[in-house]
Short mmCIF file of C-alpha atoms and ligand atoms in Angstrom, two decimals:
data_model
loop_
_atom_site.label_atom_id
_atom_site.label_comp_id
_atom_site.label_asym_id
_atom_site.label_seq_id
_atom_site.Cartn_x
_atom_site.Cartn_y
_atom_site.Cartn_z
CA UNK A 1 92.67 79.35 88.74
CA UNK A 2 94.79 81.68 90.85
CA UNK A 3 93.17 84.64 92.58
CA UNK A 4 95.17 87.50 94.03
CA UNK A 5 94.39 90.74 95.79
CA UNK A 6 95.95 93.19 98.20
CA UNK A 7 94.89 95.94 100.54
CA UNK A 8 96.95 98.77 101.96
CA UNK A 9 97.42 99.08 105.71
CA UNK A 10 96.69 102.78 105.60
CA UNK A 11 93.92 102.95 108.21
CA UNK A 12 90.94 101.09 109.67
CA UNK A 13 89.05 99.06 107.08
CA UNK A 14 85.53 100.24 106.25
CA UNK A 15 82.33 99.13 104.55
CA UNK A 16 83.68 100.23 101.14
CA UNK A 17 86.69 97.95 101.58
CA UNK A 18 84.49 95.16 102.87
CA UNK A 19 81.79 95.12 100.21
CA UNK A 20 84.00 96.34 97.35
CA UNK A 21 86.95 94.06 97.87
CA UNK A 22 87.03 91.83 100.96
CA UNK A 23 83.75 90.02 100.66
CA UNK A 24 84.17 89.20 96.95
CA UNK A 25 87.72 88.10 97.68
CA UNK A 26 86.58 85.94 100.59
CA UNK A 27 83.91 84.30 98.46
CA UNK A 28 86.48 83.50 95.80
CA UNK A 29 88.49 81.51 98.36
CA UNK A 30 86.08 78.68 97.68
CA UNK A 31 86.62 78.63 93.93
CA UNK A 32 90.36 78.60 93.44
CA UNK A 33 93.77 79.08 94.91
CA UNK A 34 93.68 82.48 96.55
CA UNK A 35 96.58 84.68 97.67
CA UNK A 36 95.79 87.83 99.64
CA UNK A 37 98.34 90.21 101.03
CA UNK A 38 98.77 93.35 103.06
CA UNK A 39 100.31 95.95 100.76
CA UNK A 40 102.70 97.55 103.23
CA UNK A 41 105.19 98.63 100.54
CA UNK A 42 102.38 100.52 98.84
CA UNK A 43 101.41 102.18 102.10
CA UNK A 44 104.87 103.80 102.14
CA UNK A 45 103.76 106.15 99.36
CA UNK A 46 101.40 107.97 101.71
CA UNK A 47 102.07 106.93 105.32
CA UNK A 48 105.34 107.99 106.91
CA UNK A 49 104.98 106.72 110.45
CA UNK A 50 106.66 103.36 111.15
CA UNK A 51 104.71 102.61 114.32
CA UNK A 52 101.45 103.32 112.61
CA UNK A 53 102.34 101.10 109.67
CA UNK A 54 103.14 98.24 112.03
CA UNK A 55 99.90 98.71 113.92
CA UNK A 56 97.76 99.07 110.79
CA UNK A 57 99.34 95.96 109.29
CA UNK A 58 98.37 93.90 112.30
CA UNK A 59 94.89 95.45 112.25
CA UNK A 60 94.35 94.50 108.62
CA UNK A 61 95.50 90.95 109.40
CA UNK A 62 93.03 90.73 112.27
CA UNK A 63 90.23 92.27 110.20
CA UNK A 64 90.71 89.86 107.33
CA UNK A 65 90.96 86.77 109.50
CA UNK A 66 87.94 87.88 111.57
CA UNK A 67 85.89 88.41 108.42
CA UNK A 68 86.49 84.87 107.26
CA UNK A 69 89.83 84.54 105.54
CA UNK A 70 90.61 80.86 105.89
CA UNK A 71 94.38 80.39 106.25
CA UNK A 72 94.05 76.67 105.53
CA UNK A 73 92.83 77.47 102.03
CA UNK A 74 94.24 80.87 101.34
CA UNK A 75 97.79 82.14 101.33
CA UNK A 76 97.80 85.29 103.47
CA UNK A 77 100.96 87.37 103.86
CA UNK A 78 102.67 90.73 104.15
CA UNK A 79 103.81 92.15 100.80
CA UNK A 80 107.28 93.01 102.16
CA UNK A 81 107.91 89.40 103.19
CA UNK A 82 108.36 88.72 99.48
CA UNK A 83 111.00 91.32 98.57
CA UNK A 84 111.38 89.68 95.12
CA UNK A 85 108.40 91.77 94.08
CA UNK A 86 110.49 94.94 94.16
CA UNK A 87 113.03 93.40 91.79
CA UNK A 88 110.28 92.41 89.39
CA UNK A 89 108.94 95.97 89.61
CA UNK A 90 112.28 97.17 88.19
CA UNK A 91 112.10 94.76 85.26
CA UNK A 92 108.60 96.01 84.53
CA UNK A 93 109.27 99.70 85.04
CA UNK A 94 111.80 99.73 82.20
CA UNK A 95 109.01 98.71 79.80
CA UNK A 96 106.37 101.08 81.21
CA UNK A 97 105.72 104.23 79.18
CA UNK A 98 105.73 107.44 81.26
CA UNK A 99 102.51 108.47 79.54
CA UNK A 100 100.70 105.38 80.82
CA UNK A 101 101.49 106.28 84.42
CA UNK A 102 100.75 109.98 83.87
CA UNK A 103 97.32 108.87 82.78
CA UNK A 104 96.47 106.93 85.96
CA UNK A 105 93.54 108.36 87.97
CA UNK A 106 95.18 107.81 91.35
CA UNK A 107 98.14 109.95 90.30
CA UNK A 108 96.05 112.53 88.46
CA UNK A 109 93.75 112.92 91.49
CA UNK A 110 96.73 113.77 93.69
CA UNK A 111 97.88 116.38 91.17
CA UNK A 112 94.37 117.80 90.88
CA UNK A 113 94.21 118.18 94.65
CA UNK A 114 97.35 120.29 94.50
CA UNK A 115 99.59 117.71 96.19
CA UNK A 116 103.17 117.19 95.06
CA UNK A 117 103.21 113.41 94.57
CA UNK A 118 106.38 111.49 95.38
CA UNK A 119 107.91 109.12 92.86
CA UNK A 120 106.40 106.17 94.74
CA UNK A 121 102.88 107.45 94.02
CA UNK A 122 103.79 107.78 90.36
CA UNK A 123 105.35 104.31 90.17
CA UNK A 124 102.65 102.73 92.34
CA UNK A 125 100.90 100.89 89.47
CA UNK A 126 104.17 99.23 88.42
CA UNK A 127 104.68 97.72 91.87
CA UNK A 128 101.06 96.63 91.76
CA UNK A 129 101.69 95.00 88.37
CA UNK A 130 104.64 93.15 89.91
CA UNK A 131 102.39 91.99 92.79
CA UNK A 132 99.94 90.53 90.33
CA UNK A 133 102.33 89.06 87.77
CA UNK A 134 104.77 87.49 90.23
CA UNK A 135 102.12 84.95 91.30
CA UNK A 136 100.85 84.05 87.80
CA UNK A 137 97.48 85.47 88.91
CA UNK A 138 94.42 84.91 86.74
CA UNK A 139 91.79 86.90 88.65
CA UNK A 140 92.15 90.10 90.67
CA UNK A 141 89.08 90.97 92.76
CA UNK A 142 89.12 94.72 93.50
CA UNK A 143 86.80 97.69 93.81
CA UNK A 144 86.11 99.74 90.71
CA UNK A 145 88.73 102.37 91.50
CA UNK A 146 91.48 99.76 91.03
CA UNK A 147 90.33 98.59 87.61
CA UNK A 148 92.66 100.93 85.75
CA UNK A 149 95.65 99.55 87.66
CA UNK A 150 94.81 96.02 86.56
CA UNK A 151 94.52 97.27 82.99
CA UNK A 152 97.97 98.84 83.29
CA UNK A 153 99.21 95.48 84.59
CA UNK A 154 97.82 93.72 81.53
CA UNK A 155 99.47 96.23 79.18
CA UNK A 156 102.84 95.87 80.88
CA UNK A 157 102.62 92.07 80.88
CA UNK A 158 101.74 91.98 77.19
CA UNK A 159 104.63 94.33 76.40
CA UNK A 160 107.06 92.15 78.38
CA UNK A 161 105.82 89.00 76.66
CA UNK A 162 106.17 90.67 73.24
CA UNK A 163 109.64 91.97 74.03
CA UNK A 164 111.21 88.98 75.78
CA UNK A 165 108.93 86.03 74.95
CA UNK A 166 105.99 84.45 76.82
CA UNK A 167 106.69 85.01 80.50
CA UNK A 168 103.59 86.28 82.28
CA UNK A 169 99.99 85.18 82.67
CA UNK A 170 97.62 88.00 81.63
CA UNK A 171 95.26 88.72 84.57
CA UNK A 172 91.63 89.86 84.59
CA UNK A 173 90.09 92.29 87.08
CA UNK A 174 86.90 91.12 88.75
CA UNK A 175 84.55 93.85 89.89
CA UNK A 176 81.17 93.44 91.51
CA UNK A 177 78.98 95.91 89.71
CA UNK A 178 76.28 95.89 92.41
CA UNK A 179 78.70 97.27 94.99
CA UNK A 180 81.14 98.93 92.63
CA UNK A 181 81.22 102.08 94.74
CA UNK A 182 80.00 102.09 98.35
CA UNK A 183 79.00 105.64 99.35
CA UNK A 184 80.40 107.24 102.50
CA UNK A 185 78.48 109.20 105.14
CA UNK A 186 78.69 112.33 102.95
CA UNK A 187 77.50 110.60 99.75
CA UNK A 188 80.93 110.62 98.05
CA UNK A 189 82.83 107.33 97.58
CA UNK A 190 83.59 105.93 101.03
CA UNK A 191 87.33 106.37 101.49
CA UNK A 192 89.84 106.66 104.31
CA UNK A 193 91.13 109.81 102.66
CA UNK A 194 87.73 111.56 102.72
CA UNK A 195 86.97 111.02 106.43
CA UNK A 196 83.53 109.64 105.55
CA UNK A 197 83.97 106.02 106.50
CA UNK A 198 81.96 103.56 108.55
CA UNK A 199 84.56 101.16 109.92
CA UNK A 200 83.92 97.43 110.04
CA UNK A 201 85.24 97.26 113.59
CA UNK A 202 84.94 100.29 115.83
CA UNK A 203 83.41 101.24 119.14
CA UNK A 204 79.65 101.05 119.21
CA UNK A 205 79.24 104.63 120.37
CA UNK A 206 81.48 106.08 117.68
CA UNK A 207 79.71 104.27 114.86
CA UNK A 208 76.27 105.06 116.22
CA UNK A 209 77.26 108.70 116.22
CA UNK A 210 78.55 108.53 112.65
CA UNK A 211 75.43 106.82 111.35
CA UNK A 212 73.03 109.09 113.22
CA UNK A 213 75.06 112.03 111.90
CA UNK A 214 74.46 111.21 108.23
CA UNK A 215 72.96 114.41 106.85
CA UNK A 216 69.49 114.13 105.30
CA UNK A 217 67.23 116.77 103.80
CA UNK A 218 64.61 118.71 105.79
CA UNK A 219 61.46 116.94 104.56
CA UNK A 220 59.13 115.87 107.39
CA UNK A 221 58.63 112.16 108.22
CA UNK A 222 55.10 112.28 106.79
CA UNK A 223 56.13 113.55 103.37
CA UNK A 224 56.37 110.87 100.66
CA UNK A 225 59.88 110.58 99.22
CA UNK A 226 59.74 109.27 95.68
CA UNK A 227 63.54 109.36 95.53
CA UNK A 228 63.87 106.88 98.44
CA UNK A 229 65.97 104.55 96.29
CA UNK A 230 68.78 107.12 96.22
CA UNK A 231 68.70 107.79 99.96
CA UNK A 232 72.14 107.17 101.44
CA UNK A 233 70.88 105.24 104.47
CA UNK A 234 68.71 103.05 102.20
CA UNK A 235 71.71 102.31 100.00
CA UNK A 236 73.82 101.31 102.99
CA UNK A 237 70.94 99.32 104.51
CA UNK A 238 70.80 97.26 101.30
CA UNK A 239 74.33 96.07 102.06
CA UNK A 240 73.77 94.96 105.66
CA UNK A 241 70.07 94.01 105.91
CA UNK A 242 68.18 91.17 104.20
CA UNK A 243 66.90 92.22 100.78
CA UNK A 244 63.19 92.27 101.73
CA UNK A 245 63.87 94.27 104.87
CA UNK A 246 65.82 96.93 103.01
CA UNK A 247 63.13 97.05 100.32
CA UNK A 248 60.47 97.45 102.99
CA UNK A 249 62.28 100.47 104.49
CA UNK A 250 62.67 101.92 101.02
CA UNK A 251 58.93 101.52 100.34
CA UNK A 252 57.98 103.09 103.66
CA UNK A 253 60.26 106.04 103.03
CA UNK A 254 58.83 106.40 99.55
CA UNK A 255 55.22 106.30 100.78
CA UNK A 256 55.82 108.75 103.63
CA UNK A 257 55.54 108.14 107.36
CA UNK A 258 59.07 106.88 108.03
CA UNK A 259 61.38 109.45 109.63
CA UNK A 260 65.06 109.67 108.81
CA UNK A 261 65.96 109.14 112.48
CA UNK A 262 64.18 105.76 112.57
CA UNK A 263 65.76 104.79 109.27
CA UNK A 264 69.24 105.58 110.57
CA UNK A 265 68.58 103.70 113.82
CA UNK A 266 67.61 100.65 111.77
CA UNK A 267 70.75 101.04 109.68
CA UNK A 268 72.88 101.06 112.82
CA UNK A 269 71.18 97.93 114.22
CA UNK A 270 71.53 95.93 111.02
CA UNK A 271 75.14 97.05 110.57
CA UNK A 272 75.95 96.11 114.17
CA UNK A 273 74.40 92.64 113.86
CA UNK A 274 75.92 92.02 110.45
CA UNK A 275 79.42 92.07 111.92
CA UNK A 276 78.57 90.60 115.36
CA UNK A 277 80.17 87.19 114.75
CA UNK A 278 83.23 88.74 113.11
CA UNK A 279 83.60 91.15 116.05
CA UNK A 280 83.69 88.23 118.45
CA UNK A 281 86.20 86.38 116.30
CA UNK A 282 88.38 89.47 116.08
CA UNK A 283 88.53 89.77 119.86
CA UNK A 284 89.64 86.13 120.09
CA UNK A 285 92.34 86.64 117.48
CA UNK A 286 93.59 89.80 119.15
CA UNK A 287 94.16 87.73 122.28
CA UNK A 288 96.21 85.22 120.29
CA UNK A 289 98.70 87.22 118.25
CA UNK A 290 101.14 84.32 118.09
CA UNK A 291 98.64 82.49 115.95
CA UNK A 292 98.18 85.52 113.68
CA UNK A 293 101.94 85.89 113.26
CA UNK A 294 102.26 82.20 112.46
CA UNK A 295 99.61 82.50 109.75
CA UNK A 296 101.47 85.40 108.15
CA UNK A 297 104.83 83.63 108.34
CA UNK A 298 103.47 80.44 106.78
CA UNK A 299 101.74 82.49 104.07
CA UNK A 300 104.94 84.39 103.31
CA UNK A 301 106.91 81.16 102.89
CA UNK A 302 104.40 79.78 100.38
CA UNK A 303 104.06 83.06 98.48
CA UNK A 304 107.81 83.52 98.32
CA UNK A 305 108.39 80.10 96.79
CA UNK A 306 105.90 80.91 94.01
CA UNK A 307 107.36 84.38 93.47
CA UNK A 308 110.92 83.12 93.19
CA UNK A 309 109.95 80.81 90.34
CA UNK A 310 108.25 83.52 88.32
CA UNK A 311 111.02 86.04 88.98
CA UNK A 312 113.58 83.52 87.71
CA UNK A 313 111.52 83.05 84.56
CA UNK A 314 111.50 86.82 84.01
CA UNK A 315 115.23 87.17 84.74
CA UNK A 316 116.04 84.41 82.25
CA UNK A 317 113.69 85.78 79.60
CA UNK A 318 115.21 89.25 79.83
CA UNK A 319 118.83 88.09 79.71
CA UNK A 320 119.78 88.80 83.30
CA UNK A 321 120.64 85.12 83.68
P1 ADP B 7 90.54 103.86 100.55
O1 ADP B 7 89.92 104.60 99.40
O2 ADP B 7 89.68 103.92 101.77
O3 ADP B 7 91.98 104.30 100.82
P2 ADP B 7 91.76 101.57 99.38
O4 ADP B 7 92.19 102.39 98.21
O5 ADP B 7 92.80 101.13 100.36
O6 ADP B 7 90.60 102.34 100.14
O7 ADP B 7 90.96 100.32 98.83
C1 ADP B 7 91.14 98.96 99.18
C2 ADP B 7 90.18 98.11 98.37
O8 ADP B 7 88.82 98.44 98.73
C3 ADP B 7 90.28 98.34 96.87
O9 ADP B 7 90.05 97.12 96.19
C4 ADP B 7 89.18 99.32 96.59
O10 ADP B 7 88.72 99.23 95.26
C5 ADP B 7 88.11 98.88 97.58
N1 ADP B 7 87.29 100.04 97.97
C6 ADP B 7 87.69 101.10 98.72
N2 ADP B 7 86.70 101.99 98.89
C7 ADP B 7 85.62 101.47 98.23
C8 ADP B 7 84.27 101.91 98.05
N3 ADP B 7 83.82 103.04 98.60
N4 ADP B 7 83.45 101.13 97.32
C9 ADP B 7 83.89 99.97 96.78
N5 ADP B 7 85.14 99.50 96.93
C10 ADP B 7 86.00 100.23 97.63
N1 LIG B 8 96.34 99.35 95.08
C1 LIG B 8 95.48 98.52 95.88
C2 LIG B 8 94.58 99.41 96.73
O1 LIG B 8 94.92 100.51 97.10
C3 LIG B 8 96.25 97.59 96.78
C4 LIG B 8 97.07 96.65 95.99
C5 LIG B 8 98.43 96.62 95.90
C6 LIG B 8 96.60 95.58 95.15
N2 LIG B 8 98.83 95.63 95.08
C7 LIG B 8 97.75 94.96 94.61
C8 LIG B 8 95.33 95.11 94.84
C9 LIG B 8 97.63 93.86 93.74
C10 LIG B 8 95.24 94.02 93.97
C11 LIG B 8 96.37 93.41 93.43
O2 LIG B 8 93.52 99.00 97.05
#
């Protein structure tokens, strides 16, 4: 069983990334052969600052290792250290209908927001398909917003197999329904592009301010709140506090007598403790960048060897060799 996922180095990682993608991916390390990478080629579609890309890439590496990626079990690397993936993207793009890409939410969202997307944004799912197919991946753990891209990958792989003969393994997305979409501080999907994130690793003061700043309605603490289940702070608390504790806060909010300020304070405390060990580990790693770079180099060498085999298979099947 081969498991593969990637994450873009486009900014500090947040609770949506953690609960939607990283934690499921980290749990899957135990069950199969996992490959996780930092999608720096993909970040080029929306980030145009070289220094920032370099810094974000290192940050994502530190974040992942601090959160429990085990480099002895899992192959961890930078996407661009396996340049073969861009060649495979070309082989795939020639079999990808325009209409399929025009139909992708990520592209349509950009259009709807009045942006003029570059060709990289349009072709993004094809490079993602190459990422997945080049490692013969079976399972792709991602958040719900990436499901369509994995479906596109399946369609392209099937088309390639039908056109040139059995070449690719057909992958399956794996999505945790219970945390399919983590809400941000404004109630929309938590996303770097909406400025509503709670970062996994940030200064205490900044996060405290963000959490205490979550806007609530004007009902008094005494008033019962029968809709407590939908309260944003309760939803986030369910991710970082033990189940009974979160339920207890929900019940108290529902019954009346718990103020929003106290609820948000509790959310901050549980959040802060939840990542305490990882925060410590991250500080240690940041003081030992040679080790981090070694992990990425060793990961790249392993990933590249796998990728070269699959690319050769695809080149032979399609008559390039
Ligand atoms: P962002 O929207 O902040 O730019 P990315 O698109 O880089 O995040 O997402 C990286 C991974 O994290 C993907 O697998 C994505 O599905 C997951 N993810 C991002 N935001 C959320 C969220 N709010 N809830 C659940 N999963 C998320
Ligand atoms: N598109 C993914 C995201 O924004 C990142 C990504 C690139 C990816 N290639 C991938 C995820 C391959 C899974 C598999 O989150």
